[in-house]
Coordinates of C-alpha atoms and ligand atoms in Angstrom, one line a residue:
M7 CA 0.0 0.0 0.0
T8 CA 1.3 3.5 -0.8
M9 CA 1.8 6.2 1.7
A10 CA -1.0 8.2 0.1
A11 CA -3.4 5.2 0.5
S12 CA -2.3 4.9 4.1
E13 CA -3.1 8.5 4.7
A14 CA -6.6 8.0 3.3
V15 CA -7.1 4.9 5.5
L16 CA -5.8 6.9 8.4
R17 CA -8.2 9.7 7.7
A18 CA -11.1 7.3 7.4
L19 CA -10.2 5.5 10.6
S20 CA -9.4 8.5 12.7
G21 CA -11.6 11.1 14.2
G22 CA -9.7 12.3 17.1
L23 CA -7.7 9.3 18.2
P24 CA -8.3 6.5 15.7
H25 CA -9.9 3.2 16.4
T26 CA -7.5 1.1 14.4
C27 CA -7.7 -2.3 13.0
C28 CA -5.1 -4.8 12.0
S29 CA -5.1 -8.4 10.7
D30 CA -3.5 -10.2 13.6
P31 CA -2.5 -8.1 16.5
C32 CA -0.7 -10.9 18.2
N33 CA 1.7 -11.6 15.3
N34 CA 2.5 -8.2 14.0
N35 CA 4.4 -6.5 16.7
W36 CA 1.3 -4.6 17.7
K37 CA 1.6 -5.3 21.3
S38 CA 5.3 -4.4 21.5
L39 CA 4.9 -1.4 19.3
L40 CA 4.2 1.2 22.0
F41 CA 4.0 1.5 25.7
F42 CA 2.0 4.5 26.8
K43 CA 2.8 5.5 30.3
S44 CA 1.8 8.3 32.6
R45 CA 5.0 8.9 34.4
V46 CA 6.2 10.8 37.3
N47 CA 9.9 11.1 36.9
C48 CA 10.1 11.1 40.6
R49 CA 13.7 10.6 41.6
N50 CA 13.9 8.2 44.4
N51 CA 17.6 8.9 45.1
G52 CA 17.8 10.1 48.6
G53 CA 16.4 12.9 50.7
S54 CA 13.2 12.8 52.7
L55 CA 10.1 11.5 51.1
Y56 CA 8.5 15.0 51.2
Q57 CA 11.6 16.4 49.6
K58 CA 11.4 13.7 46.9
S59 CA 7.9 14.6 46.3
K60 CA 8.8 18.2 45.9
N61 CA 11.5 17.3 43.5
C62 CA 9.0 15.6 41.2
S63 CA 8.9 18.3 38.6
R64 CA 6.9 16.5 36.1
M65 CA 4.0 14.3 35.3
L66 CA 4.1 13.6 31.6
W67 CA 2.5 11.4 29.2
K68 CA 5.2 9.6 27.5
Y69 CA 5.5 6.9 24.9
T70 CA 8.4 4.6 24.3
W71 CA 9.0 3.6 20.8
I72 CA 9.9 -0.1 21.0
N73 CA 9.9 -1.4 17.5
A74 CA 10.0 0.5 14.3
C75 CA 7.3 -0.2 11.7
Q76 CA 8.3 -2.7 9.1
G77 CA 7.3 -2.0 5.5
E78 CA 4.1 -0.1 4.9
D79 CA 1.7 -1.8 7.3
V80 CA -1.4 0.4 7.6
A81 CA -2.0 -0.4 11.3
C82 CA 1.6 0.4 12.0
Y83 CA 1.4 3.6 10.1
V84 CA -1.8 4.7 11.9
E85 CA -0.1 4.0 15.2
T86 CA 2.9 6.0 14.3
Q87 CA 0.7 9.0 13.6
R88 CA -1.1 8.5 16.8
A89 CA 2.2 8.2 18.7
K90 CA 3.3 11.5 17.1
R91 CA 0.1 13.2 18.2
L92 CA 0.4 11.8 21.7
E93 CA 4.0 12.9 21.9
S94 CA 2.8 16.5 22.1
M95 CA 0.3 15.6 24.9
R96 CA 2.6 16.3 27.8
F97 CA 1.2 17.5 31.1
K98 CA 3.2 18.8 34.0
C99 CA 2.0 17.9 37.4
Q100 CA 3.6 18.3 40.8
R101 CA 0.8 17.2 43.1
A102 CA -2.5 15.5 42.6
D103 CA -4.1 18.9 43.0
S104 CA -2.7 20.1 39.7
V105 CA -3.0 16.8 37.8
S106 CA -4.3 17.5 34.3
G107 CA -2.8 21.0 34.4
V108 CA -5.7 22.5 36.3
T109 CA -4.6 24.7 39.1
A110 CA -6.0 23.6 42.4
N111 CA -7.5 25.6 45.1
E112 CA -4.4 26.9 46.9
N113 CA -6.1 26.6 50.2
L114 CA -6.1 22.8 50.1
P115 CA -4.0 21.2 52.7
P116 CA -0.7 19.9 51.4
I117 CA -0.6 16.2 50.5
S118 CA 1.1 14.4 53.3
R119 CA 1.7 10.8 54.5
P120 CA -0.5 9.5 57.4
V121 CA 1.5 10.2 60.5
N122 CA 2.0 6.7 61.8
T123 CA 3.1 5.0 58.6
V124 CA 6.8 4.5 58.1
G125 CA 8.8 2.7 55.5
V126 CA 10.4 2.8 52.1
T127 CA 8.3 2.4 49.0
V128 CA 9.0 -0.8 47.3
N129 CA 7.0 -1.3 44.1
G130 CA 4.6 1.3 45.4
N131 CA 4.0 -0.6 48.6
V132 CA 5.2 -0.1 52.1
A133 CA 7.9 -2.5 53.2
S134 CA 6.8 -2.3 56.8
A135 CA 3.7 -4.4 56.1
A136 CA 5.4 -7.6 57.3
T137 CA 6.4 -6.1 60.5
V138 CA 2.9 -4.8 61.2
R139 CA 1.5 -8.3 60.4
E140 CA 3.9 -10.0 62.8
K141 CA 3.1 -7.5 65.5
S142 CA -0.6 -7.8 64.9
H143 CA -0.5 -11.6 65.3
K144 CA 1.2 -11.3 68.7
A145 CA -1.3 -8.8 69.8
H146 CA -4.2 -11.1 68.8
E147 CA -5.9 -10.6 72.1
G148 CA -5.8 -6.9 71.6
S149 CA -8.5 -5.1 69.8
V150 CA -9.5 -6.5 66.5
E151 CA -10.3 -2.9 65.4
E152 CA -6.8 -1.7 66.2
E153 CA -5.3 -4.6 64.3
A154 CA -7.5 -3.8 61.4
W155 CA -6.3 -0.2 61.4
D156 CA -2.7 -1.3 61.4
L157 CA -3.3 -3.7 58.5
L158 CA -5.2 -1.1 56.6
R159 CA -2.4 1.4 56.9
A160 CA 0.1 -1.2 55.9
S161 CA -1.8 -1.7 52.7
V162 CA -1.4 1.9 51.6
V163 CA 0.2 2.4 48.3
Y164 CA 2.3 5.5 47.6
Y165 CA 2.8 7.3 44.3
C166 CA 5.7 9.6 44.3
G167 CA 5.6 9.8 48.1
N168 CA 1.9 10.5 48.3
P169 CA -0.7 8.0 49.5
I170 CA -2.9 7.0 46.5
G171 CA -4.8 3.8 47.4
T172 CA -4.6 0.4 49.1
I173 CA -3.5 -2.9 47.6
A174 CA -6.1 -5.6 47.2
A175 CA -4.4 -8.1 49.5
N176 CA -1.3 -8.1 51.5
D177 CA -0.9 -11.9 51.9
P178 CA 2.7 -13.0 52.7
S179 CA 1.9 -16.7 52.2
D180 CA 0.7 -16.1 48.7
T181 CA 2.8 -17.6 46.0
S182 CA 0.7 -16.4 43.1
I183 CA -0.3 -12.8 43.7
L184 CA -1.8 -12.4 40.3
N185 CA -3.1 -8.8 40.4
Y186 CA -3.8 -8.7 44.1
D187 CA -0.9 -6.3 44.5
Q188 CA -2.8 -3.7 42.6
V189 CA -5.1 -0.9 43.7
F190 CA -8.6 -1.9 42.6
I191 CA -11.1 0.9 42.3
R192 CA -14.0 -1.0 43.8
D193 CA -11.8 -2.5 46.6
F194 CA -10.6 0.9 47.5
I195 CA -14.1 2.3 48.3
P196 CA -14.3 0.8 51.8
S197 CA -10.7 1.8 52.5
G198 CA -11.4 5.3 51.3
I199 CA -14.6 5.6 53.4
A200 CA -12.7 4.3 56.5
F201 CA -10.0 7.0 55.9
L202 CA -12.7 9.7 55.4
L203 CA -14.5 8.7 58.6
K204 CA -11.2 8.9 60.4
G205 CA -10.6 12.4 59.1
E206 CA -7.7 11.4 56.8
Y207 CA -8.8 12.9 53.5
D208 CA -5.6 13.2 51.5
I209 CA -5.4 9.6 50.4
V210 CA -9.0 9.8 49.1
R211 CA -8.4 13.1 47.3
N212 CA -5.2 11.7 45.7
F213 CA -7.0 8.6 44.6
I214 CA -9.8 10.6 43.1
L215 CA -7.5 12.9 41.2
Y216 CA -5.0 10.3 40.0
T217 CA -7.6 7.8 38.8
L218 CA -9.3 10.6 37.0
Q219 CA -6.1 11.0 35.0
L220 CA -6.2 7.4 34.1
Q221 CA -9.7 7.9 32.7
S222 CA -8.4 9.6 29.6
W223 CA -5.7 7.0 29.0
E224 CA -5.3 5.5 25.6
K225 CA -6.9 2.0 26.0
T226 CA -7.0 -0.7 23.5
M227 CA -7.5 -4.4 23.4
D228 CA -6.7 -6.2 20.2
C229 CA -7.2 -3.0 18.1
H230 CA -10.5 -2.1 19.8
S231 CA -10.8 1.0 22.0
P232 CA -13.7 1.1 24.5
G233 CA -15.7 4.3 25.0
Q234 CA -14.1 7.4 26.5
G235 CA -14.8 7.9 30.1
L236 CA -14.1 4.3 31.2
M237 CA -12.3 4.1 34.5
P238 CA -9.8 1.3 35.1
A239 CA -10.6 -1.8 37.2
S240 CA -7.2 -1.4 38.9
F241 CA -3.8 0.2 38.7
K242 CA -0.4 -0.6 39.9
V243 CA 2.4 1.8 40.9
R244 CA 5.6 0.5 39.5
T245 CA 8.9 1.8 40.7
V246 CA 11.4 1.5 37.8
P247 CA 15.0 2.7 37.2
L248 CA 15.0 6.1 35.7
D249 CA 16.1 6.2 32.1
G250 CA 19.8 6.9 31.9
D251 CA 20.3 7.3 35.6
D252 CA 21.3 4.1 37.5
S253 CA 21.1 5.8 40.9
A254 CA 17.5 6.9 40.6
T255 CA 14.0 5.4 40.2
E256 CA 10.7 6.7 39.0
D257 CA 7.1 5.8 39.9
I258 CA 4.8 4.9 37.0
L259 CA 1.0 4.5 37.1
D260 CA 0.0 1.4 35.2
P261 CA -3.8 1.0 34.8
D262 CA -5.7 -2.1 33.7
F263 CA -9.0 -1.5 31.9
G264 CA -9.7 -5.1 31.6
E265 CA -7.1 -5.7 28.9
A266 CA -5.0 -7.7 31.3
A267 CA -7.7 -8.9 33.7
I268 CA -8.7 -12.6 33.8
G269 CA -11.4 -13.0 31.2
R270 CA -10.8 -9.5 29.9
V271 CA -13.8 -8.2 31.8
A272 CA -15.0 -4.7 31.5
P273 CA -15.0 -2.6 34.7
V274 CA -18.4 -1.0 34.4
D275 CA -18.7 -0.4 38.1
S276 CA -15.4 1.6 38.5
G277 CA -16.7 4.9 37.2
L278 CA -19.9 4.6 39.2
W279 CA -17.9 3.9 42.4
W280 CA -15.6 6.8 41.6
I281 CA -18.6 9.2 41.5
I282 CA -20.0 7.8 44.7
L283 CA -16.7 8.2 46.5
L284 CA -16.2 11.8 45.1
R285 CA -19.5 12.8 46.7
A286 CA -18.7 11.1 49.9
Y287 CA -15.3 12.9 50.0
G288 CA -17.1 16.3 49.6
K289 CA -19.7 15.5 52.2
C290 CA -17.3 14.2 54.8
S291 CA -14.4 16.6 54.4
G292 CA -16.5 19.7 53.5
D293 CA -14.0 20.3 50.8
L294 CA -16.1 20.9 47.7
S295 CA -13.2 22.3 45.7
V296 CA -12.3 18.9 44.3
Q297 CA -15.7 18.2 42.8
E298 CA -15.9 21.8 41.5
R299 CA -12.6 21.5 39.5
V300 CA -13.0 21.7 35.8
D301 CA -11.2 18.4 35.2
V302 CA -13.3 16.6 37.8
Q303 CA -16.5 18.0 36.3
T304 CA -15.4 16.8 32.9
G305 CA -14.6 13.4 34.4
I306 CA -18.1 13.1 35.8
K307 CA -19.6 14.1 32.5
M308 CA -17.5 11.6 30.6
I309 CA -18.7 8.8 32.8
L310 CA -22.3 9.9 32.5
K311 CA -22.1 10.2 28.7
L312 CA -20.7 6.7 28.4
C313 CA -23.5 5.3 30.6
L314 CA -26.3 7.4 29.0
A315 CA -25.2 6.8 25.4
D316 CA -27.9 5.6 23.1
G317 CA -27.9 1.9 22.2
F318 CA -30.4 -0.6 21.0
D319 CA -32.0 -1.2 24.4
M320 CA -35.7 -1.0 25.1
F321 CA -35.0 -1.0 28.8
P322 CA -33.6 1.9 30.9
T323 CA -31.3 -0.5 32.7
L324 CA -27.6 -0.4 31.8
L325 CA -26.7 -3.2 29.4
V326 CA -23.4 -4.8 30.3
T327 CA -21.3 -7.9 29.7
D328 CA -20.7 -10.6 32.2
G329 CA -18.3 -9.9 35.1
S330 CA -18.5 -6.2 34.9
C331 CA -18.7 -5.6 38.7
M332 CA -17.7 -7.2 42.0
I333 CA -18.4 -10.6 40.4
D334 CA -15.7 -10.2 37.8
R335 CA -15.9 -13.5 36.0
R336 CA -18.5 -15.5 34.2
M337 CA -21.5 -16.1 36.4
G338 CA -24.4 -15.5 34.2
I339 CA -24.8 -11.9 35.1
H340 CA -24.6 -10.3 31.6
G341 CA -27.4 -8.2 30.5
H342 CA -29.0 -6.0 33.2
P343 CA -27.6 -7.2 36.5
L344 CA -29.0 -5.6 39.6
E345 CA -25.7 -4.5 41.1
I346 CA -24.8 -2.4 38.2
Q347 CA -28.3 -0.8 38.1
A348 CA -28.1 0.1 41.8
L349 CA -24.7 1.6 41.4
F350 CA -25.8 3.4 38.2
Y351 CA -28.8 4.9 40.0
S352 CA -26.7 6.0 42.9
A353 CA -24.1 7.5 40.7
L354 CA -26.7 9.4 38.7
L355 CA -28.1 10.9 41.9
C356 CA -24.6 11.7 43.2
A357 CA -23.6 13.3 39.9
R358 CA -26.7 15.4 39.8
E359 CA -25.8 16.8 43.2
M360 CA -22.3 17.7 42.1
L361 CA -22.7 18.9 38.5
A362 CA -22.2 22.6 38.3
P363 CA -25.2 24.2 36.6
E364 CA -24.1 25.6 33.3
D365 CA -25.7 25.9 29.9
G366 CA -23.5 23.2 28.4
S367 CA -24.7 20.5 30.8
A368 CA -28.5 21.2 30.5
D369 CA -29.1 18.3 28.0
L370 CA -27.0 15.9 30.1
I371 CA -29.0 16.8 33.3
R372 CA -32.2 16.3 31.4
A373 CA -31.2 12.9 30.1
L374 CA -30.0 12.0 33.6
N375 CA -33.3 13.0 35.2
N376 CA -35.3 11.0 32.6
R377 CA -33.2 8.0 33.2
L378 CA -33.6 8.2 37.0
V379 CA -37.4 8.1 36.7
A380 CA -37.4 5.3 34.1
L381 CA -34.8 3.3 35.9
S382 CA -36.5 3.4 39.3
F383 CA -39.9 2.6 37.8
H384 CA -38.4 -0.4 35.9
I385 CA -36.6 -1.9 38.8
R386 CA -39.3 -1.3 41.4
E387 CA -42.0 -2.7 39.1
Y388 CA -40.3 -5.6 37.3
Y389 CA -37.4 -6.7 39.5
W390 CA -39.3 -6.9 42.7
I391 CA -40.5 -10.3 44.0
D392 CA -42.3 -11.4 47.1
M393 CA -44.8 -14.1 47.8
K394 CA -47.6 -12.2 46.1
K395 CA -45.5 -11.5 42.9
I396 CA -44.3 -15.1 42.6
N397 CA -47.9 -16.3 42.8
E398 CA -48.7 -13.8 40.0
I399 CA -45.8 -15.1 37.9
Y400 CA -46.9 -18.7 38.6
R401 CA -50.2 -17.9 37.0
Y402 CA -48.8 -15.9 34.1
K403 CA -50.3 -16.3 30.6
T404 CA -47.5 -16.4 28.0
E405 CA -47.1 -15.4 24.4
E406 CA -49.0 -12.2 24.9
Y407 CA -48.6 -10.1 21.8
S408 CA -50.0 -6.7 22.7
Y409 CA -49.1 -3.3 24.1
D410 CA -50.9 -4.0 27.3
A411 CA -49.5 -7.5 28.1
V412 CA -49.3 -8.4 31.8
N413 CA -46.4 -10.7 31.2
K414 CA -44.4 -8.1 29.3
F415 CA -41.2 -10.1 29.2
N416 CA -42.8 -13.4 28.3
I417 CA -41.7 -15.2 31.4
Y418 CA -42.6 -18.9 31.4
P419 CA -43.9 -19.9 34.9
D420 CA -41.8 -23.0 34.8
Q421 CA -38.8 -20.9 35.3
I422 CA -39.7 -20.4 38.9
P423 CA -37.0 -22.5 40.6
S424 CA -37.9 -25.0 43.3
W425 CA -35.5 -23.4 45.8
L426 CA -37.4 -20.2 45.6
V427 CA -40.6 -21.7 47.0
D428 CA -38.7 -22.5 50.3
F429 CA -36.5 -19.4 50.2
M430 CA -39.2 -16.7 50.0
P431 CA -40.5 -15.9 53.4
N432 CA -44.1 -15.0 54.0
R433 CA -42.9 -11.6 55.1
G434 CA -40.2 -10.0 53.0
G435 CA -39.0 -9.9 49.4
Y436 CA -36.1 -8.8 47.3
L437 CA -35.0 -7.5 43.9
I438 CA -34.1 -10.3 41.5
G439 CA -30.6 -10.5 40.0
N440 CA -31.4 -9.8 36.3
L441 CA -34.2 -9.4 33.9
Q442 CA -34.1 -10.1 30.2
P443 CA -36.6 -11.1 27.6
A444 CA -38.1 -14.5 28.7
H445 CA -35.6 -14.7 31.6
M446 CA -35.7 -13.8 35.2
D447 CA -32.6 -14.6 37.2
F448 CA -34.2 -15.3 40.6
R449 CA -31.0 -15.5 42.5
F450 CA -30.6 -13.1 45.4
F451 CA -27.5 -10.9 44.9
S452 CA -26.5 -9.2 48.1
L453 CA -24.7 -6.1 46.9
G454 CA -27.4 -5.2 44.4
N455 CA -30.1 -5.5 47.0
L456 CA -28.1 -3.6 49.7
W457 CA -27.2 -0.8 47.4
S458 CA -30.7 -0.5 46.2
I459 CA -31.7 0.3 49.8
I460 CA -28.8 2.7 50.2
S461 CA -29.5 4.6 47.0
S462 CA -33.3 4.6 47.4
L463 CA -33.7 2.7 44.2
A464 CA -35.9 0.4 46.2
T465 CA -39.0 2.0 47.8
V466 CA -39.1 2.3 51.6
D467 CA -41.5 -0.7 51.8
Q468 CA -39.3 -2.7 49.6
S469 CA -36.2 -1.7 51.6
H470 CA -37.8 -2.9 54.8
A471 CA -38.9 -6.1 53.1
I472 CA -35.3 -6.8 51.9
L473 CA -34.1 -6.5 55.5
D474 CA -37.1 -8.6 56.7
L475 CA -35.9 -11.3 54.3
I476 CA -32.3 -11.0 55.5
E477 CA -33.5 -11.6 59.0
A478 CA -35.8 -14.4 58.0
K479 CA -33.1 -16.1 56.0
W480 CA -30.2 -15.4 58.3
A481 CA -29.3 -19.1 58.3
D482 CA -28.8 -19.0 54.6
L483 CA -27.4 -15.6 53.9
V484 CA -25.3 -15.0 57.0
T485 CA -24.9 -18.3 58.8
E486 CA -21.3 -18.4 60.2
M487 CA -19.8 -15.5 58.4
P488 CA -21.5 -12.5 56.7
F489 CA -22.4 -12.2 53.8
K490 CA -23.3 -14.6 51.0
I491 CA -22.4 -12.8 47.7
C492 CA -25.5 -14.5 46.1
Y493 CA -28.0 -17.2 46.9
P494 CA -28.2 -20.0 46.0
S495 CA -25.1 -21.4 44.3
L496 CA -25.2 -22.9 40.8
E497 CA -24.7 -26.6 40.7
G498 CA -24.3 -29.5 38.3
Q499 CA -25.2 -28.9 34.7
E500 CA -26.2 -25.4 35.5
W501 CA -22.8 -24.6 37.0
R502 CA -21.1 -26.2 34.0
I503 CA -23.1 -24.2 31.5
I504 CA -23.3 -20.9 33.3
T505 CA -19.7 -20.6 34.7
G506 CA -18.1 -22.6 31.9
S507 CA -17.0 -25.2 34.5
D508 CA -15.0 -22.6 36.4
P509 CA -13.1 -24.5 39.1
K510 CA -12.9 -21.4 41.3
N511 CA -16.6 -20.9 41.2
T512 CA -17.7 -24.3 42.4
P513 CA -20.9 -24.4 44.4
W514 CA -20.8 -22.3 47.6
S515 CA -17.3 -21.0 46.8
Y516 CA -16.0 -17.6 45.6
H517 CA -18.6 -15.8 43.5
N518 CA -20.9 -18.8 43.4
G519 CA -22.5 -18.5 46.8
G520 CA -19.3 -17.8 48.8
S521 CA -19.4 -15.5 51.8
W522 CA -17.6 -12.2 51.6
P523 CA -16.9 -10.3 54.8
T524 CA -16.4 -7.0 52.9
L525 CA -20.2 -6.9 52.4
L526 CA -20.5 -6.0 56.0
W527 CA -20.1 -2.3 55.3
Q528 CA -22.8 -2.2 52.7
L529 CA -25.1 -4.2 55.0
T530 CA -24.4 -1.7 57.8
V531 CA -25.1 1.4 55.7
A532 CA -28.4 -0.2 54.5
C533 CA -29.5 -1.1 58.0
I534 CA -28.6 2.3 59.4
K535 CA -30.5 4.0 56.6
M536 CA -33.6 2.0 57.5
N537 CA -33.1 2.6 61.2
R538 CA -32.5 -1.1 61.9
P539 CA -28.8 -1.1 63.0
K540 CA -29.3 -4.2 65.2
I541 CA -29.2 -6.4 62.2
A542 CA -25.8 -5.1 61.2
E543 CA -24.6 -5.3 64.8
R544 CA -25.4 -8.9 64.9
A545 CA -23.5 -9.6 61.7
V546 CA -20.5 -7.6 62.9
K547 CA -20.4 -9.6 66.1
L548 CA -20.5 -12.8 64.2
A549 CA -17.6 -11.7 61.9
E550 CA -15.6 -10.5 64.9
R551 CA -15.5 -14.0 66.4
R552 CA -13.1 -15.3 63.8
I553 CA -12.2 -12.9 61.1
S554 CA -9.0 -11.8 62.7
R555 CA -8.0 -15.3 63.8
D556 CA -8.6 -16.4 60.2
K557 CA -6.4 -13.6 59.0
W558 CA -9.0 -11.5 57.2
P559 CA -9.8 -13.8 54.3
E560 CA -11.2 -12.6 51.0
Y561 CA -14.1 -15.0 51.2
Y562 CA -15.4 -18.2 52.9
D563 CA -16.6 -21.4 51.3
T564 CA -19.4 -23.9 52.0
K565 CA -23.1 -23.4 52.4
K566 CA -22.6 -22.5 56.1
A567 CA -19.4 -20.5 55.4
R568 CA -17.4 -22.7 57.6
F569 CA -14.1 -22.9 55.6
I570 CA -11.8 -20.1 54.6
G571 CA -12.2 -20.0 50.8
K572 CA -10.1 -22.5 49.0
Q573 CA -8.3 -19.9 46.9
A574 CA -9.1 -16.9 49.1
R575 CA -6.4 -14.4 49.7
L576 CA -5.6 -13.7 53.4
F577 CA -5.2 -10.1 54.7
Q578 CA -7.6 -9.0 52.0
T579 CA -7.8 -5.2 52.3
W580 CA -11.5 -4.8 51.6
S581 CA -12.4 -7.4 54.3
I582 CA -10.4 -5.3 56.7
A583 CA -11.8 -2.0 55.6
G584 CA -15.3 -3.3 55.3
Y585 CA -15.2 -4.4 58.9
L586 CA -13.8 -1.0 60.0
V587 CA -16.4 1.0 58.2
A588 CA -19.1 -1.1 59.7
K589 CA -17.7 -0.6 63.2
I590 CA -17.2 3.2 62.8
L591 CA -20.7 3.6 61.4
L592 CA -22.4 1.6 64.1
D593 CA -20.7 3.9 66.6
N594 CA -21.7 7.0 64.7
P595 CA -24.7 6.2 62.5
S596 CA -25.2 9.7 61.3
A597 CA -22.0 9.5 59.4
A598 CA -23.7 7.0 57.0
R599 CA -25.3 10.0 55.3
I600 CA -22.1 10.5 53.2
L601 CA -23.1 7.3 51.3
V602 CA -26.9 7.4 51.4
N603 CA -29.1 8.9 48.7
E604 CA -32.4 10.0 50.1
E605 CA -35.5 9.6 48.0
D606 CA -36.0 12.5 45.7
S607 CA -39.6 13.9 46.2
E608 CA -39.9 15.1 42.6
L609 CA -38.9 11.7 41.3
L610 CA -41.3 10.1 43.7
N611 CA -44.2 12.2 42.4
T612 CA -43.3 11.5 38.8
L613 CA -43.1 7.8 39.6
S614 CA -46.4 7.6 41.5
D615 CA -48.1 9.5 38.7
M616 CA -46.7 6.9 36.3
I617 CA -47.9 4.0 38.3
N618 CA -51.3 5.6 38.8
A619 CA -51.5 6.1 35.0
N620 CA -51.1 2.3 34.8
P621 CA -48.5 1.9 32.1
R622 CA -49.7 -1.7 31.6
R623 CA -52.7 -0.3 29.8
K624 CA -51.5 2.8 28.2
R625 CA -49.0 3.2 25.5
G626 CA -47.2 6.3 24.2
R627 CA -48.1 9.4 26.1
V628 CA -49.2 8.4 29.5
G629 CA -51.5 10.8 31.4
F630 CA -49.1 12.1 34.0
K631 CA -47.4 15.3 34.7
Q632 CA -43.9 14.9 33.4
P633 CA -41.5 17.4 34.8
F634 CA -38.5 15.9 32.9
I635 CA -38.7 16.1 29.1
V636 CA -36.4 14.0 26.9
Ligands
GLC724 C1 -11.8 -10.6 42.9 C2 -13.1 -10.0 43.1 C3 -13.2 -8.6 42.6 C4 -12.1 -7.8 43.4 C5 -10.7 -8.5 43.1 C6 -9.6 -7.8 43.9 O1 -11.5 -10.7 41.5 O2 -14.1 -10.7 42.4 O3 -14.4 -8.0 42.9 O4 -12.1 -6.5 42.9 O5 -10.8 -9.8 43.5 O6 -9.9 -8.0 45.3

């Protein structure tokens, strides 16, 4: 191909940064072509850490040319052009506050390390972790809470001298750490909340601002680039020798958007969690300057645009691939899983609170309001089940072709699983895991239900009913260690087909009905919101009996949660942080307001008008006052 032809192809392919295509990315040097890095050339060659951080004169986007293009390969040529463009994208940054070149409010307190952490950064982690662990074992009789704080602090990751997140697990016995040495966005949320509640805001602010920088990273997998606005699932701080200087090192942020993750799963929940944490940071610290920054406002809008983009869907729920959230591998949760919908709803409400009113965002806010109304109606109406609803489904007529069908999604009553008949208490109910045409996933997914309470996606009555069910089914959902990630597990042929015979997700293990202590914090917030903290207290007491002795496992196995998970990491940070957040909130319940979304009365009115207008019968314009116009 001639260079002129290549130019034409490039023009056709690009529009901003190109979505390129190549024949076989694995065989044509594609992968080794370029490494894009966001670098801080932070010299780690002596001096105090604070001094080192001051010496960091530069955050720059940098690319390293590894292999030159051979011949006239189009993909290669396209990449060359892109690399040239990116070469000019250099940003200077000294502190998180000025990341992305936006000057921060000068009144912000300087970034500092937590006072009681010591140690030298090794691959972004703190070398003193082992010492803390040893100490904490000896002091086993001492307070579990104190031990948890020590361990949480030992998991802090530093970037150029500044605390920036916590690693997923700090397990010394682990021979295969996989990516558990990374900072996961979702895992950091309970850590961040614990630090906020303790009055240590810097780490959260840094996390928010540095992960924001990763949002606009060039991301590709096998020639495909996902939508702008995606937040990574995790990132790692790498400490590497500084180019051309043997005596110095530099810290590099290295994100994973799913392109290296097991199963290459898309981290849909990351951006949603990021927005939720940003609001919590503002509410807890009183520092609204972070959410008001231009780059942060842009970041919020990019996430919203990605989530609100038009697709083929007929439903207001967010359509996602399998493994796009806490359950990050194949578990039959592709489509419209509840967890993503609850986080989506919560993030929309949080974003609405934080978006600066300006002409440019009017359309976005309108779309957001419309989505909130439609989403809450859809979930409350179609995901909800209790004894009465199951009985309705049991008597459904099928194959109804009409605008006013009762069985809108054509659910065959035979789908009602036998376990559900025993599981559903007379008093109580819950939101099902997923709804698709001709398919209801009746499994109980804990995080989705708990976050539906916290975000007010569920009505007040539904929220109480979910807690009623948790109390009634304590022996199934909590048993010896809180809290089952989902109930029940998939077994036999179903397990083979749905998980793809995943040996990690065997019945009652890991994501397939395993018990995850980290869920304690979400349970606690939900219980506090509904003024029923005793339920959470009971669960925390149960966890306290063995969680420290068991070395803070990631998850427990078996139906009764009796064993530490067969492949569970020990000293799993979000197990530690989840416990801490639960403890702090139970001591000071009003602090839970930083996470809770109260029911919006305008939304409520619109919704009740919609329900009164009986959408089962009416099509098109329904007779209700609609304050939000598409
Ligand atoms: C597991 C969990 C995921 C978590 C990660 C790191 O893959 O399923 O939710 O973020 O471990 O702890």
